[in-house]
Amino acid sequence: MYCTHCGNELDNKAVICTKCGCIANKAAYDAAFNAVGQNGASHNSESTNNTPVQTSQAQNIIDKPNPGFSILSFFIPIFGIVIYLAEHKKTPVACKRYLIWSIVSIALTVLVYVAYIGLIAVLIALDMPTP
């Protein structure tokens, strides 16, 4: 069986596509939805058109930045860049935060090096004898 939305190959017993989150088997989805005590009429007709079943509230819970990853992205900028490139489609808010911390870290590092080189240049210029 294949997903009608993205074409991903699915197990014959699959209810929801693991790649795009769309409903793959409407009858099994309705049965599962009603089995958990939900009102079958409460889900909108959009879910029958193979739209993703994730709600914005559920997505916001998943897409919160981890403070530990933010700190790690600051001290090891390549970590934040790699996480952004690997996960920015799944969790854009969190990944953007990690990328921002990586860029801030790189900018501060460049600023410190420029100031250090400028200080060294001034110190060398002060120690040179004048003719």
Short mmCIF file of N, CA and C in Angstrom, two decimals:
data_model
loop_
_atom_site.label_atom_id
_atom_site.label_comp_id
_atom_site.label_asym_id
_atom_site.label_seq_id
_atom_site.Cartn_x
_atom_site.Cartn_y
_atom_site.Cartn_z
N MET A 1 0.85 -1.17 0.00
CA MET A 1 0.00 0.00 0.00
C MET A 1 0.90 1.24 0.00
N TYR A 2 0.45 2.27 -0.70
CA TYR A 2 1.20 3.51 -0.80
C TYR A 2 0.34 4.67 -0.32
N CYS A 3 0.99 5.68 0.24
CA CYS A 3 0.29 6.88 0.69
C CYS A 3 -0.20 7.65 -0.53
N THR A 4 -1.46 8.08 -0.49
CA THR A 4 -2.02 8.81 -1.62
C THR A 4 -1.53 10.26 -1.66
N HIS A 5 -0.95 10.73 -0.58
CA HIS A 5 -0.48 12.12 -0.52
C HIS A 5 0.97 12.25 -0.97
N CYS A 6 1.87 11.40 -0.41
CA CYS A 6 3.30 11.56 -0.69
C CYS A 6 3.90 10.38 -1.46
N GLY A 7 3.16 9.26 -1.58
CA GLY A 7 3.67 8.11 -2.32
C GLY A 7 4.58 7.20 -1.53
N ASN A 8 4.71 7.44 -0.22
CA ASN A 8 5.56 6.61 0.64
C ASN A 8 4.96 5.21 0.74
N GLU A 9 5.82 4.18 0.67
CA GLU A 9 5.33 2.81 0.82
C GLU A 9 4.98 2.56 2.28
N LEU A 10 3.77 1.99 2.49
CA LEU A 10 3.26 1.78 3.84
C LEU A 10 2.96 0.30 4.07
N ASP A 11 2.95 -0.08 5.34
CA ASP A 11 2.50 -1.41 5.73
C ASP A 11 1.00 -1.49 5.44
N ASN A 12 0.50 -2.67 5.14
CA ASN A 12 -0.93 -2.82 4.82
C ASN A 12 -1.83 -2.48 6.00
N LYS A 13 -1.31 -2.53 7.23
CA LYS A 13 -2.10 -2.23 8.42
C LYS A 13 -1.94 -0.77 8.86
N ALA A 14 -1.21 0.02 8.12
CA ALA A 14 -0.93 1.40 8.51
C ALA A 14 -2.20 2.24 8.49
N VAL A 15 -2.34 3.09 9.48
CA VAL A 15 -3.49 3.99 9.56
C VAL A 15 -3.07 5.39 9.12
N ILE A 16 -1.86 5.79 9.52
CA ILE A 16 -1.34 7.11 9.20
C ILE A 16 0.03 6.95 8.55
N CYS A 17 0.30 7.75 7.55
CA CYS A 17 1.60 7.71 6.86
C CYS A 17 2.68 8.19 7.82
N THR A 18 3.74 7.43 7.94
CA THR A 18 4.83 7.80 8.84
C THR A 18 5.70 8.91 8.27
N LYS A 19 5.61 9.16 6.98
CA LYS A 19 6.43 10.20 6.37
C LYS A 19 5.76 11.57 6.42
N CYS A 20 4.49 11.64 6.01
CA CYS A 20 3.83 12.95 5.92
C CYS A 20 2.74 13.17 6.96
N GLY A 21 2.30 12.10 7.66
CA GLY A 21 1.30 12.25 8.70
C GLY A 21 -0.13 12.27 8.20
N CYS A 22 -0.34 11.95 6.93
CA CYS A 22 -1.70 11.94 6.38
C CYS A 22 -2.39 10.62 6.69
N ILE A 23 -3.70 10.64 6.63
CA ILE A 23 -4.49 9.44 6.88
C ILE A 23 -4.33 8.50 5.69
N ALA A 24 -3.90 7.27 5.97
CA ALA A 24 -3.71 6.28 4.91
C ALA A 24 -4.91 5.34 4.80
N ASN A 25 -5.57 5.07 5.93
CA ASN A 25 -6.71 4.16 5.96
C ASN A 25 -7.82 4.84 6.74
N LYS A 26 -8.77 5.46 6.03
CA LYS A 26 -9.83 6.26 6.65
C LYS A 26 -10.67 5.45 7.61
N ALA A 27 -11.05 4.23 7.24
CA ALA A 27 -11.91 3.41 8.10
C ALA A 27 -11.20 3.07 9.41
N ALA A 28 -9.94 2.68 9.34
CA ALA A 28 -9.18 2.35 10.55
C ALA A 28 -8.95 3.59 11.40
N TYR A 29 -8.75 4.73 10.75
CA TYR A 29 -8.56 5.98 11.48
C TYR A 29 -9.82 6.35 12.25
N ASP A 30 -10.98 6.26 11.58
CA ASP A 30 -12.25 6.57 12.25
C ASP A 30 -12.50 5.63 13.42
N ALA A 31 -12.19 4.35 13.23
CA ALA A 31 -12.39 3.38 14.30
C ALA A 31 -11.50 3.70 15.49
N ALA A 32 -10.24 4.03 15.23
CA ALA A 32 -9.31 4.37 16.30
C ALA A 32 -9.72 5.68 16.97
N PHE A 33 -10.17 6.64 16.19
CA PHE A 33 -10.59 7.93 16.71
C PHE A 33 -11.79 7.76 17.64
N ASN A 34 -12.74 6.95 17.23
CA ASN A 34 -13.93 6.70 18.06
C ASN A 34 -13.60 5.83 19.26
N ALA A 35 -12.61 4.96 19.15
CA ALA A 35 -12.26 4.06 20.25
C ALA A 35 -11.67 4.80 21.44
N VAL A 36 -11.04 5.93 21.22
CA VAL A 36 -10.44 6.67 22.33
C VAL A 36 -11.43 7.62 22.98
N GLY A 37 -12.72 7.48 22.63
CA GLY A 37 -13.75 8.25 23.29
C GLY A 37 -14.04 9.59 22.65
N GLN A 38 -13.52 9.80 21.46
CA GLN A 38 -13.78 11.06 20.76
C GLN A 38 -15.09 10.95 20.00
N ASN A 39 -15.70 12.06 19.76
CA ASN A 39 -16.90 12.11 18.96
C ASN A 39 -16.49 12.06 17.50
N GLY A 40 -17.02 11.12 16.75
CA GLY A 40 -16.65 10.96 15.35
C GLY A 40 -16.97 12.18 14.52
N ALA A 41 -17.96 12.96 14.92
CA ALA A 41 -18.34 14.15 14.17
C ALA A 41 -17.45 15.33 14.49
N SER A 42 -16.64 15.24 15.55
CA SER A 42 -15.86 16.40 15.96
C SER A 42 -14.63 16.64 15.10
N HIS A 43 -14.14 15.60 14.41
CA HIS A 43 -13.01 15.88 13.52
C HIS A 43 -13.55 16.40 12.20
N ASN A 44 -12.87 17.37 11.67
CA ASN A 44 -13.39 18.07 10.52
C ASN A 44 -13.25 17.26 9.24
N SER A 45 -13.92 17.72 8.21
CA SER A 45 -13.91 17.00 6.95
C SER A 45 -12.56 17.09 6.26
N GLU A 46 -11.70 18.02 6.67
CA GLU A 46 -10.38 18.13 6.05
C GLU A 46 -9.56 16.87 6.28
N SER A 47 -9.74 16.22 7.42
CA SER A 47 -8.95 15.04 7.70
C SER A 47 -9.30 13.90 6.76
N THR A 48 -10.47 13.94 6.13
CA THR A 48 -10.83 12.90 5.17
C THR A 48 -10.15 13.13 3.83
N ASN A 49 -9.61 14.30 3.61
CA ASN A 49 -8.96 14.62 2.34
C ASN A 49 -7.46 14.40 2.39
N ASN A 50 -7.00 13.52 3.26
CA ASN A 50 -5.59 13.18 3.39
C ASN A 50 -4.71 14.36 3.78
N THR A 51 -5.20 15.21 4.66
CA THR A 51 -4.38 16.29 5.19
C THR A 51 -3.68 15.79 6.44
N PRO A 52 -2.57 16.39 6.80
CA PRO A 52 -1.88 15.95 8.02
C PRO A 52 -2.79 16.05 9.24
N VAL A 53 -2.68 15.06 10.14
CA VAL A 53 -3.57 15.00 11.29
C VAL A 53 -2.99 15.68 12.52
N GLN A 54 -1.78 16.20 12.44
CA GLN A 54 -1.21 16.89 13.58
C GLN A 54 -1.88 18.24 13.76
N THR A 55 -2.21 18.58 14.99
CA THR A 55 -2.77 19.89 15.26
C THR A 55 -1.65 20.87 15.52
N SER A 56 -1.97 22.14 15.43
CA SER A 56 -0.93 23.15 15.68
C SER A 56 -0.47 23.12 17.13
N GLN A 57 -1.38 22.80 18.05
CA GLN A 57 -1.01 22.73 19.46
C GLN A 57 -0.02 21.59 19.69
N ALA A 58 -0.28 20.43 19.09
CA ALA A 58 0.65 19.30 19.23
C ALA A 58 1.99 19.64 18.60
N GLN A 59 1.98 20.32 17.46
CA GLN A 59 3.22 20.69 16.80
C GLN A 59 4.01 21.67 17.66
N ASN A 60 3.34 22.63 18.32
CA ASN A 60 4.03 23.59 19.16
C ASN A 60 4.69 22.93 20.36
N ILE A 61 4.08 21.89 20.89
CA ILE A 61 4.67 21.18 22.02
C ILE A 61 5.95 20.49 21.58
N ILE A 62 5.92 19.89 20.41
CA ILE A 62 7.09 19.18 19.90
C ILE A 62 8.19 20.16 19.49
N ASP A 63 7.81 21.32 18.99
CA ASP A 63 8.76 22.25 18.38
C ASP A 63 9.25 23.32 19.35
N LYS A 64 9.44 22.97 20.61
CA LYS A 64 10.02 23.91 21.57
C LYS A 64 11.52 23.68 21.65
N PRO A 65 12.31 24.75 21.61
CA PRO A 65 13.76 24.59 21.68
C PRO A 65 14.20 24.02 23.03
N ASN A 66 15.18 23.17 22.98
CA ASN A 66 15.76 22.59 24.18
C ASN A 66 16.86 23.53 24.68
N PRO A 67 16.79 24.01 25.93
CA PRO A 67 17.80 24.94 26.43
C PRO A 67 19.21 24.34 26.38
N GLY A 68 19.33 23.06 26.63
CA GLY A 68 20.64 22.41 26.56
C GLY A 68 21.23 22.45 25.17
N PHE A 69 20.39 22.21 24.17
CA PHE A 69 20.87 22.27 22.78
C PHE A 69 21.23 23.70 22.40
N SER A 70 20.50 24.68 22.95
CA SER A 70 20.83 26.09 22.66
C SER A 70 22.20 26.44 23.22
N ILE A 71 22.47 26.01 24.45
CA ILE A 71 23.79 26.27 25.05
C ILE A 71 24.88 25.54 24.29
N LEU A 72 24.61 24.30 23.93
CA LEU A 72 25.59 23.52 23.16
C LEU A 72 25.86 24.17 21.81
N SER A 73 24.81 24.72 21.18
CA SER A 73 24.97 25.40 19.90
C SER A 73 25.83 26.64 20.03
N PHE A 74 25.77 27.31 21.19
CA PHE A 74 26.59 28.50 21.40
C PHE A 74 28.06 28.12 21.56
N PHE A 75 28.34 27.10 22.37
CA PHE A 75 29.73 26.73 22.64
C PHE A 75 30.33 25.85 21.55
N ILE A 76 29.51 25.11 20.82
CA ILE A 76 29.99 24.29 19.69
C ILE A 76 29.10 24.64 18.49
N PRO A 77 29.42 25.70 17.76
CA PRO A 77 28.54 26.19 16.70
C PRO A 77 28.23 25.17 15.61
N ILE A 78 29.17 24.30 15.32
CA ILE A 78 28.91 23.31 14.27
C ILE A 78 27.74 22.41 14.66
N PHE A 79 27.54 22.17 15.95
CA PHE A 79 26.42 21.36 16.44
C PHE A 79 25.10 22.01 16.03
N GLY A 80 24.95 23.29 16.29
CA GLY A 80 23.72 23.99 15.93
C GLY A 80 23.47 24.02 14.44
N ILE A 81 24.53 24.18 13.67
CA ILE A 81 24.39 24.21 12.21
C ILE A 81 23.95 22.85 11.69
N VAL A 82 24.56 21.79 12.20
CA VAL A 82 24.20 20.43 11.76
C VAL A 82 22.77 20.10 12.16
N ILE A 83 22.37 20.43 13.38
CA ILE A 83 21.00 20.18 13.82
C ILE A 83 20.02 20.95 12.94
N TYR A 84 20.35 22.19 12.62
CA TYR A 84 19.46 22.98 11.75
C TYR A 84 19.31 22.32 10.39
N LEU A 85 20.42 21.94 9.79
CA LEU A 85 20.35 21.35 8.45
C LEU A 85 19.63 20.01 8.45
N ALA A 86 19.74 19.26 9.52
CA ALA A 86 19.12 17.93 9.57
C ALA A 86 17.64 17.97 9.95
N GLU A 87 17.23 18.92 10.77
CA GLU A 87 15.89 18.87 11.35
C GLU A 87 15.01 20.08 11.07
N HIS A 88 15.45 21.04 10.24
CA HIS A 88 14.69 22.29 10.10
C HIS A 88 13.31 22.12 9.48
N LYS A 89 13.06 21.04 8.77
CA LYS A 89 11.73 20.82 8.20
C LYS A 89 10.76 20.26 9.24
N LYS A 90 11.27 19.49 10.19
CA LYS A 90 10.41 18.88 11.21
C LYS A 90 10.13 19.84 12.36
N THR A 91 11.15 20.54 12.82
CA THR A 91 11.00 21.45 13.96
C THR A 91 11.65 22.79 13.62
N PRO A 92 10.98 23.61 12.82
CA PRO A 92 11.61 24.85 12.35
C PRO A 92 11.90 25.86 13.44
N VAL A 93 11.04 25.96 14.44
CA VAL A 93 11.24 26.97 15.49
C VAL A 93 12.47 26.64 16.32
N ALA A 94 12.55 25.40 16.76
CA ALA A 94 13.69 24.98 17.59
C ALA A 94 14.99 25.06 16.80
N CYS A 95 14.97 24.59 15.57
CA CYS A 95 16.20 24.59 14.77
C CYS A 95 16.67 26.00 14.45
N LYS A 96 15.73 26.91 14.25
CA LYS A 96 16.12 28.30 14.00
C LYS A 96 16.82 28.88 15.22
N ARG A 97 16.33 28.54 16.41
CA ARG A 97 16.97 29.02 17.64
C ARG A 97 18.40 28.49 17.74
N TYR A 98 18.62 27.21 17.42
CA TYR A 98 19.96 26.63 17.49
C TYR A 98 20.88 27.30 16.47
N LEU A 99 20.35 27.58 15.27
CA LEU A 99 21.16 28.24 14.25
C LEU A 99 21.52 29.67 14.69
N ILE A 100 20.59 30.37 15.29
CA ILE A 100 20.87 31.74 15.76
C ILE A 100 21.96 31.73 16.81
N TRP A 101 21.89 30.81 17.77
CA TRP A 101 22.93 30.73 18.79
C TRP A 101 24.29 30.40 18.16
N SER A 102 24.31 29.56 17.15
CA SER A 102 25.56 29.23 16.46
C SER A 102 26.13 30.45 15.76
N ILE A 103 25.27 31.22 15.09
CA ILE A 103 25.72 32.42 14.38
C ILE A 103 26.22 33.48 15.37
N VAL A 104 25.52 33.64 16.50
CA VAL A 104 25.97 34.58 17.53
C VAL A 104 27.35 34.18 18.04
N SER A 105 27.54 32.91 18.27
CA SER A 105 28.83 32.41 18.76
C SER A 105 29.94 32.68 17.75
N ILE A 106 29.68 32.41 16.49
CA ILE A 106 30.69 32.64 15.45
C ILE A 106 30.99 34.14 15.33
N ALA A 107 29.96 34.98 15.38
CA ALA A 107 30.16 36.43 15.29
C ALA A 107 30.99 36.95 16.47
N LEU A 108 30.69 36.49 17.67
CA LEU A 108 31.47 36.91 18.84
C LEU A 108 32.92 36.44 18.74
N THR A 109 33.12 35.23 18.25
CA THR A 109 34.48 34.71 18.08
C THR A 109 35.26 35.58 17.09
N VAL A 110 34.64 35.92 15.96
CA VAL A 110 35.31 36.77 14.97
C VAL A 110 35.60 38.15 15.57
N LEU A 111 34.65 38.69 16.31
CA LEU A 111 34.84 40.00 16.94
C LEU A 111 36.00 39.97 17.94
N VAL A 112 36.09 38.94 18.74
CA VAL A 112 37.18 38.82 19.71
C VAL A 112 38.52 38.69 19.00
N TYR A 113 38.59 37.89 17.93
CA TYR A 113 39.84 37.74 17.19
C TYR A 113 40.28 39.05 16.54
N VAL A 114 39.33 39.79 15.97
CA VAL A 114 39.67 41.09 15.36
C VAL A 114 40.18 42.04 16.42
N ALA A 115 39.54 42.08 17.57
CA ALA A 115 40.00 42.95 18.66
C ALA A 115 41.38 42.53 19.15
N TYR A 116 41.61 41.23 19.24
CA TYR A 116 42.92 40.72 19.67
C TYR A 116 44.01 41.10 18.68
N ILE A 117 43.74 40.92 17.39
CA ILE A 117 44.73 41.27 16.37
C ILE A 117 44.98 42.78 16.38
N GLY A 118 43.93 43.58 16.57
CA GLY A 118 44.09 45.03 16.65
C GLY A 118 44.93 45.43 17.85
N LEU A 119 44.70 44.78 18.99
CA LEU A 119 45.47 45.06 20.19
C LEU A 119 46.94 44.70 19.99
N ILE A 120 47.20 43.56 19.40
CA ILE A 120 48.58 43.15 19.12
C ILE A 120 49.25 44.15 18.18
N ALA A 121 48.51 44.61 17.16
CA ALA A 121 49.07 45.57 16.22
C ALA A 121 49.41 46.89 16.92
N VAL A 122 48.56 47.33 17.83
CA VAL A 122 48.83 48.57 18.56
C VAL A 122 50.04 48.39 19.47
N LEU A 123 50.12 47.27 20.16
CA LEU A 123 51.26 47.01 21.04
C LEU A 123 52.56 46.93 20.27
N ILE A 124 52.53 46.33 19.12
CA ILE A 124 53.75 46.25 18.29
C ILE A 124 54.11 47.65 17.81
N ALA A 125 53.15 48.44 17.42
CA ALA A 125 53.42 49.81 16.93
C ALA A 125 54.00 50.67 18.07
N LEU A 126 53.58 50.49 19.30
CA LEU A 126 54.09 51.28 20.41
C LEU A 126 55.52 50.90 20.78
N ASP A 127 55.90 49.66 20.55
CA ASP A 127 57.25 49.21 20.92
C ASP A 127 58.28 49.50 19.85
N MET A 128 57.88 49.93 18.69
CA MET A 128 58.85 50.18 17.61
C MET A 128 59.56 51.50 17.89
N PRO A 129 60.90 51.49 17.71
CA PRO A 129 61.65 52.75 17.90
C PRO A 129 61.37 53.72 16.76
N THR A 130 61.39 54.97 17.09
CA THR A 130 61.18 56.01 16.06
C THR A 130 62.56 56.49 15.57
N PRO A 131 62.71 56.81 14.32
CA PRO A 131 64.02 57.23 13.76
C PRO A 131 64.43 58.61 14.17
#
